[in-house]
XYZ file of N, CA and C in Angstrom:
840
model
N -42.591 -46.042 28.299
C -41.915 -47.065 27.421
C -41.259 -45.877 26.042
N -39.630 -46.257 25.714
C -39.490 -45.500 24.126
C -39.937 -45.331 23.182
N -40.571 -44.856 22.200
C -40.844 -45.548 21.051
C -39.334 -45.527 20.132
N -39.026 -46.754 19.372
C -37.746 -47.127 19.083
C -37.838 -46.169 18.013
N -38.827 -46.078 17.226
C -39.007 -45.342 15.563
C -38.953 -44.724 15.909
N -38.836 -43.580 16.820
C -38.591 -42.359 16.895
C -36.743 -41.810 17.929
N -36.098 -43.083 17.570
C -34.530 -43.562 17.813
C -34.215 -43.448 16.335
N -32.658 -42.328 16.867
C -31.898 -42.265 14.730
C -31.641 -43.268 15.293
N -30.582 -44.517 13.273
C -30.270 -44.782 13.885
C -28.681 -44.508 14.484
N -27.294 -45.792 14.862
C -26.265 -44.818 14.832
C -25.285 -44.659 13.851
N -25.911 -45.337 12.653
C -25.202 -44.631 12.353
C -25.353 -42.730 11.330
N -26.821 -42.842 11.860
C -27.410 -41.547 11.296
C -26.114 -39.936 12.726
N -26.361 -41.277 13.726
C -25.835 -39.877 14.572
C -24.839 -39.721 14.832
N -24.051 -40.651 14.162
C -22.972 -40.305 14.117
C -22.294 -38.781 12.962
N -23.014 -39.003 11.632
C -22.542 -38.728 10.379
C -23.417 -36.738 11.312
N -24.291 -37.302 12.002
C -24.487 -35.563 12.781
C -23.856 -35.112 13.128
N -22.782 -35.409 14.210
C -22.010 -35.520 14.927
C -20.603 -34.866 14.794
N -20.952 -35.839 13.006
C -19.282 -35.380 12.459
C -19.980 -34.197 11.654
N -20.811 -33.706 11.374
C -21.044 -32.619 10.802
C -21.261 -31.644 11.710
N -22.008 -31.374 12.357
C -21.604 -30.973 13.736
C -19.930 -30.442 13.700
N -19.018 -31.466 14.124
C -17.332 -31.373 14.076
C -16.598 -30.404 12.996
N -16.824 -30.331 11.916
C -16.432 -29.433 11.091
C -17.193 -28.040 10.947
N -18.343 -28.734 11.361
C -19.003 -26.468 10.887
C -17.702 -25.714 12.206
N -18.051 -26.782 13.292
C -16.855 -26.240 14.726
C -15.746 -25.848 14.086
N -14.905 -26.758 13.768
C -13.410 -26.549 13.129
C -13.126 -25.623 12.303
N -14.171 -25.338 11.012
C -14.208 -24.809 10.759
C -14.377 -22.946 11.201
N -15.149 -23.323 11.413
C -15.880 -21.975 12.590
C -14.250 -21.759 13.134
N -13.273 -22.499 14.097
C -12.682 -22.243 14.563
C -11.498 -21.578 13.499
N -11.320 -21.815 12.872
C -10.355 -21.934 11.832
C -10.452 -20.510 10.711
N -11.065 -19.833 10.463
C -12.100 -18.982 10.242
C -11.339 -18.300 11.210
N -12.329 -17.695 12.353
C -12.471 -17.289 13.736
C -10.360 -16.425 13.745
N -9.881 -18.325 13.674
C -8.515 -17.840 13.958
C -7.515 -16.906 13.077
N -7.989 -16.893 11.639
C -7.880 -16.512 10.091
C -8.245 -15.299 10.103
N -9.122 -14.781 10.992
C -9.954 -13.195 11.897
C -8.319 -12.670 12.563
N -8.593 -12.865 13.654
C -8.188 -12.351 14.295
C -6.151 -11.888 14.425
N -5.925 -13.462 13.450
C -4.100 -13.168 12.493
C -4.852 -11.250 11.095
N -5.429 -11.928 11.265
C -5.560 -10.347 9.900
C -5.498 -9.596 10.680
N -6.265 -9.362 11.215
C -6.559 -8.260 12.294
C -5.492 -8.112 12.663
N -5.336 -8.529 13.834
C -3.981 -8.020 15.075
C -2.652 -8.479 14.251
N -2.363 -9.141 13.344
C -0.811 -9.869 12.602
C -0.468 -9.167 11.057
N -0.978 -9.950 10.909
C -0.489 -10.152 9.156
C -2.164 -9.782 8.113
N -2.197 -9.287 7.150
C -2.686 -9.179 6.173
C -1.773 -9.040 4.284
N -2.518 -10.131 4.030
C -1.818 -10.014 2.284
C -2.058 -9.009 1.569
N -1.393 -8.438 -0.026
C -1.888 -8.036 -0.474
C -1.762 -8.225 -1.634
N -2.277 -7.874 -2.388
C -1.464 -8.139 -4.379
C -1.638 -6.981 -4.504
N -0.601 -6.289 -5.552
C 0.344 -4.922 -6.160
C -0.547 -4.744 -6.920
N -1.637 -4.339 -7.183
C -2.830 -4.074 -8.016
C -1.563 -3.270 -9.752
N -1.036 -2.865 -9.555
C -0.983 -1.312 -10.146
C 1.374 -1.240 -10.254
N 1.671 -0.325 -11.228
C 2.939 0.356 -11.433
C 3.274 1.359 -10.281
N 2.889 2.039 -10.052
C 3.435 3.136 -9.139
C 4.255 3.008 -8.065
N 4.772 1.731 -7.509
C 5.552 1.510 -6.404
C 6.820 1.119 -7.530
N 6.965 0.689 -8.909
C 8.273 0.584 -9.258
C 9.175 1.833 -9.755
N 10.905 0.652 -8.934
C 10.852 -0.540 -9.776
C 10.960 -1.832 -7.787
N 10.657 -0.871 -7.338
C 10.233 -1.775 -5.783
C 9.436 -3.151 -5.859
N 8.589 -2.606 -6.778
C 7.507 -3.817 -5.876
C 6.676 -3.347 -7.335
N 6.500 -4.738 -7.797
C 5.820 -4.613 -8.896
C 4.172 -5.740 -10.038
N 3.367 -4.805 -10.397
C 1.797 -5.756 -10.376
C 2.315 -7.374 -10.608
N 2.020 -7.698 -9.675
C 1.090 -9.252 -9.562
C 2.507 -9.754 -8.551
N 2.591 -8.686 -7.251
C 3.517 -8.654 -6.065
C 2.436 -8.865 -5.512
N 3.056 -10.765 -4.416
C 2.299 -10.426 -3.152
C 2.579 -10.350 -1.888
N 2.695 -9.313 -1.145
C 3.230 -8.896 -0.089
C 2.599 -9.488 1.113
N 2.967 -9.439 1.873
C 2.628 -9.346 3.823
C 3.074 -7.869 3.720
N 2.189 -7.590 4.422
C 1.769 -6.675 5.650
C 1.279 -6.685 6.815
N 2.350 -6.626 7.868
C 2.592 -6.003 9.095
C 0.937 -4.911 10.132
N 0.636 -5.566 10.327
C -1.008 -4.390 11.286
C -0.171 -3.787 12.645
N 0.699 -5.064 13.374
C 0.865 -4.617 14.558
C 2.217 -3.310 14.054
N 2.851 -2.987 13.771
C 3.602 -1.732 13.149
C 3.201 -0.698 13.871
N 2.333 -0.164 13.576
C 2.310 1.506 14.204
C 0.544 1.318 14.842
N -0.064 0.050 15.213
C -1.663 0.093 16.380
C -2.050 -0.571 15.290
N -2.866 -0.305 15.335
C -4.206 -0.232 15.239
C -5.066 0.810 15.378
N -5.842 1.340 14.390
C -7.314 1.856 14.078
C -8.854 1.258 13.468
N -9.691 1.311 13.029
C -10.203 0.682 12.513
C -9.922 0.585 11.036
N -9.541 0.935 10.618
C -9.007 0.729 9.427
C -8.658 -0.856 9.710
N -7.817 -1.296 10.667
C -7.295 -2.302 11.027
C -8.110 -4.076 10.221
N -9.444 -3.209 10.861
C -10.867 -4.391 10.614
C -12.076 -4.167 9.280
N -11.599 -5.876 8.920
C -12.497 -5.950 7.694
C -13.500 -4.400 7.876
N -13.496 -3.723 6.107
C -15.199 -3.181 5.831
C -14.968 -1.658 7.101
N -13.940 -1.595 8.068
C -13.719 -0.948 8.415
C -14.962 0.227 9.294
N -15.375 -0.991 10.197
C -16.748 -0.794 11.071
C -15.958 0.497 12.023
N -16.872 1.854 12.640
C -17.065 3.102 13.271
C -16.149 2.235 14.790
N -15.834 1.256 15.324
C -15.564 0.868 16.968
C -14.469 1.431 16.910
N -13.721 1.947 16.862
C -12.061 2.083 17.548
C -11.977 3.435 17.127
N -11.838 4.670 17.343
C -11.502 6.043 17.284
C -10.296 6.237 17.059
N -9.278 6.421 16.965
C -7.718 7.345 16.625
C -7.478 5.549 16.349
N -6.319 5.899 17.156
C -5.119 4.879 17.077
C -4.964 3.728 18.344
N -4.565 2.567 18.907
C -5.065 1.884 20.091
C -3.404 1.035 19.558
N -2.658 1.061 20.671
C -1.391 1.214 20.804
C -0.445 1.472 19.464
N -0.305 3.305 19.415
C 0.689 4.023 17.787
C 1.303 3.805 18.525
N 1.930 2.788 17.122
C 3.541 4.003 17.181
C 3.492 5.081 15.860
N 4.298 5.678 15.479
C 4.655 6.376 14.233
C 5.427 5.438 13.585
N 5.535 5.859 12.424
C 6.364 4.594 10.870
C 6.860 5.897 10.570
N 7.908 5.602 10.275
C 9.119 6.118 9.841
C 9.585 6.091 8.580
N 9.686 7.592 8.691
C 10.029 7.736 7.433
C 10.880 7.204 6.238
N 10.291 6.858 5.257
C 11.170 5.733 4.236
C 10.544 4.282 4.737
N 9.385 4.531 5.415
C 8.029 2.692 5.286
C 7.779 2.413 3.638
N 7.591 1.889 3.287
C 6.015 1.675 2.424
C 5.155 0.872 2.935
N 4.570 1.737 3.124
C 2.900 1.797 3.571
C 1.787 1.371 3.162
N 0.646 0.946 3.795
C -0.671 0.246 2.874
C -1.388 1.030 4.116
N -2.110 2.092 3.455
C -2.875 3.070 4.255
C -4.837 3.017 3.156
N -5.538 3.189 3.767
C -7.211 3.868 3.762
C -7.415 4.884 2.532
N -7.605 5.423 1.331
C -7.641 6.496 0.747
C -8.615 7.103 1.499
N -7.647 8.709 2.036
C -9.004 9.201 2.778
C -9.885 10.385 2.196
N -10.273 9.765 0.288
C -11.151 10.812 -0.149
C -12.676 9.273 -0.214
N -12.240 7.856 -0.184
C -13.213 6.679 0.339
C -13.445 6.253 1.693
N -11.531 6.807 1.917
C -11.806 5.708 3.773
C -11.699 3.740 3.494
N -12.101 3.484 1.878
C -11.858 1.773 1.191
C -11.225 1.115 1.064
N -10.518 2.689 -0.334
C -9.026 2.594 -1.144
C -7.871 1.344 -0.514
N -8.133 0.119 -0.643
C -6.253 -0.095 -0.323
C -5.396 0.677 -1.283
N -4.138 1.368 -0.696
C -3.370 2.139 -1.605
C -1.894 1.914 -0.604
N -1.368 1.689 -1.735
C 0.082 1.559 -1.230
C 1.166 1.990 -2.036
N 2.476 3.142 -1.074
C 2.789 4.422 -1.625
C 4.060 4.514 0.067
N 5.499 5.192 -0.673
C 6.306 5.001 0.301
C 6.483 6.826 0.995
N 6.281 6.340 2.308
C 6.114 7.684 3.764
C 7.604 8.517 3.126
N 7.173 10.230 2.853
C 8.169 10.381 2.244
C 8.104 12.246 3.353
N 7.413 12.574 3.715
C 7.189 13.437 5.059
C 5.669 13.296 6.019
N 6.472 13.518 7.614
C 6.374 13.300 8.419
C 5.788 14.640 9.530
N 4.553 14.665 10.162
C 4.010 16.078 10.198
C 4.718 16.729 10.932
N 4.805 18.414 10.703
C 5.110 19.164 9.866
C 5.896 19.785 9.540
N 6.881 18.925 8.406
C 7.368 18.784 7.073
C 7.080 19.344 6.259
N 8.495 20.041 4.967
C 8.062 20.921 4.694
C 8.132 20.628 3.040
N 7.336 19.974 2.243
C 8.217 18.673 0.898
C 8.171 19.990 -0.512
N 8.746 19.775 -1.158
C 9.131 20.153 -2.880
C 9.138 19.694 -3.844
N 8.848 19.529 -5.100
C 9.506 18.383 -5.631
C 9.856 19.387 -6.968
N 10.919 19.572 -6.973
C 11.706 20.485 -8.332
C 12.580 19.878 -9.204
N 11.620 19.293 -10.259
C 12.863 19.373 -11.465
C 12.978 17.344 -11.388
N 11.552 16.650 -10.230
C 11.489 15.088 -10.464
C 12.462 14.893 -8.933
N 13.186 16.111 -8.817
C 13.874 15.832 -6.932
C 13.365 16.355 -6.453
N 13.379 15.586 -4.532
C 12.108 16.003 -3.991
C 13.208 17.371 -2.593
N 12.883 17.400 -2.029
C 13.603 18.039 -0.900
C 12.822 18.750 -0.159
N 13.363 18.114 1.685
C 12.488 18.038 2.979
C 13.019 18.466 3.807
N 12.138 20.342 3.770
C 12.400 20.968 4.894
C 13.663 21.922 4.248
N 13.993 22.370 2.972
C 14.628 23.138 2.123
C 15.627 22.022 1.873
N 16.149 21.062 2.279
C 16.586 20.166 1.330
C 16.679 18.667 0.443
N 17.661 19.328 0.154
C 17.344 17.759 -1.254
C 18.269 16.973 -1.064
N 16.939 16.007 -1.285
C 17.668 14.578 -1.331
C 18.333 13.788 -2.159
N 19.465 13.293 -1.472
C 20.627 12.790 -3.140
C 19.880 12.440 -3.790
N 20.895 11.163 -5.221
C 19.768 10.571 -6.143
C 21.394 9.839 -6.849
N 21.397 9.211 -6.134
C 22.205 8.691 -7.572
C 22.605 7.982 -8.460
N 22.666 8.413 -9.726
C 21.698 7.415 -10.645
C 21.994 6.116 -11.362
N 21.214 5.165 -11.836
C 21.590 4.466 -12.267
C 21.564 3.918 -13.387
N 21.852 3.466 -13.866
C 21.727 2.482 -15.277
C 20.103 2.614 -16.059
N 20.081 2.914 -16.786
C 18.486 3.110 -17.139
C 18.113 1.950 -18.014
N 16.416 2.405 -16.958
C 16.461 0.896 -18.236
C 14.916 0.787 -19.132
N 14.104 -0.271 -19.451
C 13.074 -0.688 -20.695
C 12.116 -0.847 -19.442
N 10.540 -0.379 -19.622
C 9.761 -0.275 -18.963
C 8.977 -0.075 -19.839
N 7.813 -1.862 -19.625
C 6.272 -2.136 -20.375
C 5.145 -0.784 -19.891
N 4.630 0.079 -20.824
C 4.322 1.222 -20.672
C 2.581 0.319 -20.088
N 2.414 -0.335 -20.851
C 0.947 -0.946 -20.876
C 0.074 -0.583 -21.935
N 0.833 -0.212 -22.242
C 0.052 0.393 -23.888
C 0.782 -0.595 -24.788
N 1.572 -1.180 -24.613
C 2.216 -2.664 -26.144
C 2.972 -1.713 -26.768
N 4.109 -1.085 -25.640
C 5.700 -0.786 -26.038
C 6.731 -0.337 -24.735
N 7.423 -0.539 -24.853
C 8.326 0.109 -23.948
C 9.375 1.247 -24.192
N 9.231 2.144 -22.928
C 10.466 3.471 -22.809
C 10.706 3.445 -21.490
N 11.556 3.830 -21.996
C 13.679 3.971 -21.054
C 12.882 4.813 -20.132
N 13.693 4.155 -18.770
C 13.060 5.574 -17.754
C 14.705 6.175 -16.970
N 14.092 6.893 -16.415
C 15.635 6.957 -14.923
C 15.651 6.377 -13.965
N 16.892 5.440 -13.702
C 16.312 5.399 -12.621
C 17.580 5.557 -11.253
N 16.918 5.906 -9.638
C 18.641 7.162 -9.152
C 17.747 6.018 -7.946
N 19.340 6.097 -7.348
C 19.077 5.856 -5.928
C 19.296 6.864 -4.978
N 18.112 6.888 -4.328
C 17.714 7.992 -3.043
C 18.235 7.686 -1.975
N 17.972 8.611 -0.945
C 18.678 8.773 0.043
C 18.060 9.580 1.904
N 17.220 9.567 1.983
C 16.232 10.251 2.763
C 16.997 10.306 3.838
N 16.416 11.328 4.570
C 17.608 12.128 5.539
C 17.712 11.170 6.852
N 17.062 10.072 7.085
C 17.112 8.888 8.001
C 18.308 8.134 7.323
N 18.610 8.246 6.386
C 19.893 7.936 5.540
C 19.991 6.554 4.784
N 17.625 6.220 5.304
C 18.079 4.968 4.494
C 17.813 5.426 2.932
N 18.167 3.738 1.877
C 18.860 4.666 0.085
C 17.340 2.877 -0.220
N 16.699 3.539 -1.318
C 15.570 2.985 -2.521
C 15.637 3.563 -3.539
N 15.517 2.611 -4.578
C 15.605 2.862 -5.495
C 14.663 3.348 -6.873
N 13.941 4.193 -7.329
C 12.789 5.506 -7.827
C 12.894 5.759 -9.223
N 12.252 5.995 -9.571
C 12.047 5.506 -11.690
C 11.138 6.804 -11.569
N 12.393 6.650 -12.722
C 12.194 9.163 -13.519
C 11.342 8.771 -15.262
N 10.729 9.267 -15.164
C 10.038 9.381 -17.211
C 11.292 10.703 -17.482
N 11.374 11.611 -16.662
C 11.858 12.483 -16.947
C 12.025 13.688 -15.953
N 12.135 14.646 -15.917
C 12.080 16.070 -14.624
C 11.171 17.288 -15.414
N 10.390 17.082 -16.488
C 9.803 17.842 -16.477
C 7.619 17.471 -16.480
N 8.030 16.298 -15.652
C 5.898 15.880 -16.035
C 5.683 15.847 -14.735
N 4.066 15.181 -14.993
C 3.557 15.550 -14.108
C 3.801 15.807 -12.173
N 3.520 16.438 -11.975
C 4.366 16.671 -9.947
C 5.314 16.493 -9.929
N 6.850 17.453 -11.365
C 7.501 16.829 -10.888
C 8.000 18.462 -10.687
N 7.460 19.046 -10.388
C 7.666 21.250 -10.197
C 6.314 21.788 -9.186
N 6.281 21.709 -7.951
C 5.276 21.381 -7.258
C 5.446 23.075 -6.394
N 4.634 23.093 -5.465
C 5.108 24.190 -4.372
C 5.210 23.455 -3.324
N 5.633 24.066 -2.462
C 5.433 23.554 -0.660
C 4.559 23.355 -0.388
N 4.508 21.766 -0.089
C 3.635 20.885 1.218
C 4.158 21.141 2.624
N 3.589 22.037 3.630
C 2.992 21.878 4.852
C 2.737 20.721 5.400
N 2.338 19.569 5.710
C 2.267 18.600 6.323
C 1.245 18.493 7.897
N 0.244 18.253 7.331
C -0.690 19.492 9.456
C -0.423 18.219 10.169
N -0.184 18.831 11.487
C -0.491 18.083 12.550
C -1.032 16.509 12.836
N -0.401 15.336 13.096
C -1.695 14.458 12.742
C -1.663 13.333 11.325
N -0.588 14.126 10.052
C -1.558 13.802 8.460
C 0.376 13.587 7.627
N 0.589 12.470 7.121
C 2.002 11.941 6.592
C 2.042 12.446 4.735
N 3.015 12.512 4.460
C 2.716 12.665 3.093
C 3.555 11.728 1.980
N 2.813 11.086 1.778
C 3.495 9.925 0.250
C 3.680 9.968 -0.714
N 4.795 9.386 -1.705
C 4.973 9.039 -3.210
C 4.985 8.185 -3.727
N 4.976 7.560 -4.757
C 5.086 6.273 -5.327
C 7.095 6.338 -6.029
N 7.172 4.994 -5.340
C 8.545 5.182 -6.413
C 8.869 5.412 -8.092
N 7.577 5.247 -8.411
C 7.535 5.628 -10.570
C 6.898 6.044 -10.264
N 7.805 7.686 -9.778
C 7.263 9.106 -9.606
C 6.372 9.094 -10.376
N 7.180 9.264 -11.622
C 5.815 10.523 -13.118
C 4.330 8.735 -13.332
N 5.058 7.881 -12.365
C 3.342 7.338 -12.596
C 2.675 6.797 -11.195
N 2.148 7.971 -10.698
C 1.853 7.549 -9.198
C 1.000 8.786 -8.545
N -0.558 8.400 -9.218
C -1.499 9.623 -8.025
C -1.246 9.542 -5.994
N -0.315 10.476 -5.818
C -0.309 10.218 -5.002
C -0.630 11.609 -3.373
N 0.732 11.680 -2.883
C -0.465 12.985 -1.924
C 0.606 14.299 -2.619
N 1.166 14.318 -3.909
C 1.060 15.379 -4.647
C -0.499 15.758 -5.083
N -1.022 15.222 -5.123
C -2.158 15.602 -6.454
C -3.142 15.303 -5.447
N -4.729 17.096 -5.675
C -5.539 17.482 -4.696
C -6.326 15.614 -4.520
N -7.084 15.402 -4.165
C -7.798 14.580 -3.240
C -9.134 14.134 -4.079
N -9.466 15.673 -4.232
C -10.015 15.867 -5.124
C -11.591 16.454 -4.522
N -13.009 16.143 -4.093
C -14.255 16.926 -3.603
C -14.416 15.994 -2.563
N -13.893 16.051 -1.298
C -14.597 14.650 -0.021
C -14.542 15.599 1.078
N -15.417 15.036 2.226
C -15.006 14.922 3.843
C -13.899 15.609 4.532
N -13.029 14.205 3.538
C -11.573 15.509 3.920
C -11.348 16.503 3.289
N -11.920 17.454 2.984
C -10.747 18.855 2.646
C -10.783 19.535 3.380
N -11.625 19.413 5.077
C -12.469 19.867 6.514
C -11.996 19.036 6.941
N -11.374 18.267 6.526
C -10.420 17.671 8.188
C -9.335 17.789 8.025
N -9.085 17.628 9.483
C -7.843 17.545 10.436
C -6.277 17.125 8.954
N -6.387 16.951 8.424
C -5.256 16.429 6.483
C -5.918 18.278 5.816
N -5.961 18.856 6.203
C -6.531 20.138 4.899
C -5.897 19.507 3.815
N -6.758 19.981 2.604
C -5.818 20.544 1.926
C -5.757 22.087 1.775
N -4.046 22.625 0.874
C -4.459 23.665 0.428
C -5.151 23.675 -1.013
N -5.544 24.438 -1.014
C -6.043 24.514 -2.206
C -4.748 25.652 -3.140
N -4.039 26.375 -3.067
C -2.761 27.356 -3.276
C -2.101 26.516 -4.632
N -2.081 24.939 -3.976
C -0.756 24.155 -4.282
C -1.366 23.414 -5.928
N -2.911 23.602 -6.740
C -3.397 23.330 -7.425
C -2.884 23.987 -8.910
N -2.664 24.983 -8.844
C -1.323 25.895 -9.941
C -0.987 25.358 -10.082
N 0.571 24.371 -8.876
C 1.264 24.178 -9.946
C 1.311 22.432 -10.229
N 0.000 22.367 -10.071
C 0.754 19.844 -10.885
C -1.122 19.736 -11.401
N -1.139 21.483 -11.620
C -2.402 20.740 -12.627
C -4.022 20.184 -11.851
N -5.441 19.192 -12.927
C -6.708 18.507 -12.225
C -6.221 16.962 -11.910
N -4.941 16.598 -11.375
C -5.186 15.332 -11.051
C -5.493 15.272 -10.119
N -6.308 13.716 -9.926
C -7.250 13.441 -8.932
C -6.269 12.730 -7.797
N -5.756 13.161 -7.101
C -5.136 12.230 -6.482
C -5.028 11.713 -4.864
N -4.006 11.546 -3.854
C -4.240 11.660 -2.044
C -4.187 12.961 -1.420
N -3.918 13.080 -1.672
C -3.878 14.482 -0.334
C -2.632 13.273 0.726
N -2.914 14.620 2.056
C -2.546 14.465 2.958
C -3.246 13.040 3.368
N -2.835 12.395 4.479
C -3.188 11.276 5.190
C -3.315 11.105 6.603
N -4.191 11.137 6.534
C -4.636 10.833 8.034
C -4.180 9.653 8.957
N -3.077 10.425 9.867
C -3.096 8.714 10.679
C -4.036 7.841 11.297
N -5.510 8.023 11.018
C -5.211 7.024 10.871
C -5.724 5.850 10.463
N -5.343 6.345 9.441
C -5.693 5.739 7.710
C -4.928 4.529 7.180
N -3.820 4.813 8.372
C -2.754 3.492 8.218
C -3.137 1.973 8.362
N -2.950 1.388 7.538
C -3.022 -0.088 7.575
C -2.113 -0.076 8.096
N -1.021 -0.252 7.047
C 0.279 -0.813 8.487
C 1.610 -1.277 6.642
N 2.710 -2.032 7.835
C 4.596 -1.845 6.358
C 3.754 -2.941 6.110
N 4.326 -2.469 4.081
C 4.997 -3.857 3.519
C 6.310 -4.174 4.162
N 6.452 -5.964 4.267
C 7.914 -5.915 4.781
C 8.291 -6.531 3.932
N 7.494 -7.861 3.276
C 7.835 -9.194 2.221
C 7.390 -9.188 1.516
N 7.498 -9.008 0.557
C 7.535 -10.303 -1.186
C 7.041 -11.649 -1.153
N 6.662 -12.271 -0.916
C 6.086 -13.545 -0.490
C 6.282 -14.620 -1.811
N 5.332 -13.809 -2.910
C 5.210 -14.448 -3.769
C 5.101 -13.127 -5.435
N 5.262 -13.409 -7.251
C 5.117 -12.834 -7.123
C 5.039 -13.644 -8.740
N 3.874 -13.171 -9.688
C 3.899 -14.010 -10.878
C 3.721 -12.477 -11.600
N 3.842 -12.921 -13.171
C 3.765 -11.437 -14.599
C 1.575 -11.087 -14.373
N 1.947 -9.696 -14.574
C 0.241 -9.693 -15.242
C -0.618 -10.855 -15.567
N 0.180 -11.363 -16.716
C -0.415 -12.833 -17.603
C -1.097 -13.622 -16.875
N -0.839 -13.746 -15.786
C -0.566 -15.347 -15.104
C -2.902 -14.769 -14.709
N -3.485 -16.506 -14.345
C -4.716 -16.337 -14.495
C -4.952 -17.135 -13.377
N -5.681 -16.991 -11.765
C -5.901 -18.272 -10.839
C -6.729 -19.294 -12.362
N -7.318 -18.738 -13.523
C -7.984 -19.731 -14.038
C -6.713 -20.690 -15.303
N -6.251 -20.284 -15.121
C -5.364 -20.640 -15.926
C -3.637 -21.688 -15.142
N -4.127 -22.269 -14.597
C -2.850 -23.647 -13.902
C -1.627 -23.012 -14.161
N -1.391 -23.827 -16.120
C -0.132 -23.638 -16.787
C 0.793 -22.423 -15.993
N -0.185 -21.517 -16.091
C -0.037 -19.972 -15.240
C 0.895 -19.737 -14.173
N 0.339 -20.408 -13.530
C 1.005 -20.544 -12.323
C 2.180 -20.539 -12.450
N 3.673 -21.093 -12.699
C 4.623 -21.498 -13.500
C 5.258 -21.060 -13.762
N 4.501 -20.392 -15.292
C 5.657 -20.501 -16.835
C 5.060 -18.472 -15.752
N 4.352 -18.212 -15.386
C 4.822 -16.369 -15.013
C 4.884 -16.471 -13.612
N 5.109 -17.694 -13.141
C 6.491 -16.534 -12.294
C 7.087 -15.998 -12.060
N 8.037 -15.545 -10.850
C 8.764 -14.779 -11.150
C 9.669 -15.279 -9.366
N 9.950 -16.381 -9.475
C 11.032 -16.641 -8.642
C 12.031 -16.107 -7.763
N 13.239 -15.423 -8.395
C 13.647 -14.362 -8.076
C 13.077 -13.339 -7.484
N 12.236 -12.879 -7.359
C 10.647 -12.042 -5.965
C 11.281 -12.652 -5.466
N 11.017 -14.359 -5.113
C 10.769 -14.906 -4.497
C 10.729 -14.465 -3.130
N 10.112 -14.020 -1.374
C 10.641 -14.005 -0.491
C 11.896 -12.755 0.071
N 11.918 -11.613 -0.952
C 12.175 -10.453 -0.867
C 11.742 -10.215 0.216
N 12.315 -9.756 1.245
C 12.500 -8.371 2.518
C 12.339 -7.131 1.536
N 11.716 -6.031 2.190
C 11.396 -4.557 1.525
C 11.826 -3.912 1.784
N 12.715 -2.932 1.583
C 13.270 -1.702 2.624
C 12.738 -0.447 1.692
């Protein structure tokens, strides 16, 4: 005979079953979101001005993970469970790419792909030379930009055209700033050379990556270049497996003053003109 006292009331049974269903639904949703994030798309927020005038601090972008295939860096926390890349597709020069900083393999960086494996890259007077040929630059109207130090400064803007015919805007504070005159970089096999579109406000492949195991990897840095650009710590060459994905679209955008904890800034500091802007 069943002891009546040991049988849960019908209401209690229903509450337990409902809690289990909620937990299962949340688990399914998190699992689907993780799969989508790893295999298809991942959102990023732009934290700095290094890609102006094409990406601004506060832009909320979507990056396609499938564009170049997948590596361990496609997975959160970069667990060493994948060697190299699966379904690898080489990026195209001119792509805006999110990659893991080779110095620590953790920090996400976003720059434009300038140099392919085997290319010889040099910057002279702010102009980019690829394999001895200068990239054409059409001057655009100068602009006033916020320096982030409480004052504005006039900058020169250009429309640059790369060897594949892709055109994009760049920004330059002058022809003699850091990184405007360099030696020749020869991009190693399996590695890429990146630059920010805001050429005088970007720590990128022009600059020594600093002391790290990276210097003994396949993308070994050429120490002879240090004399040209000082002691700025930058990115160096980027290994193929560090590529995370291609930046495709600015989904939403807010000014830097917007805050999650100040709901009125969600509207007052929004930049609707940048919403749903496809990147090129």
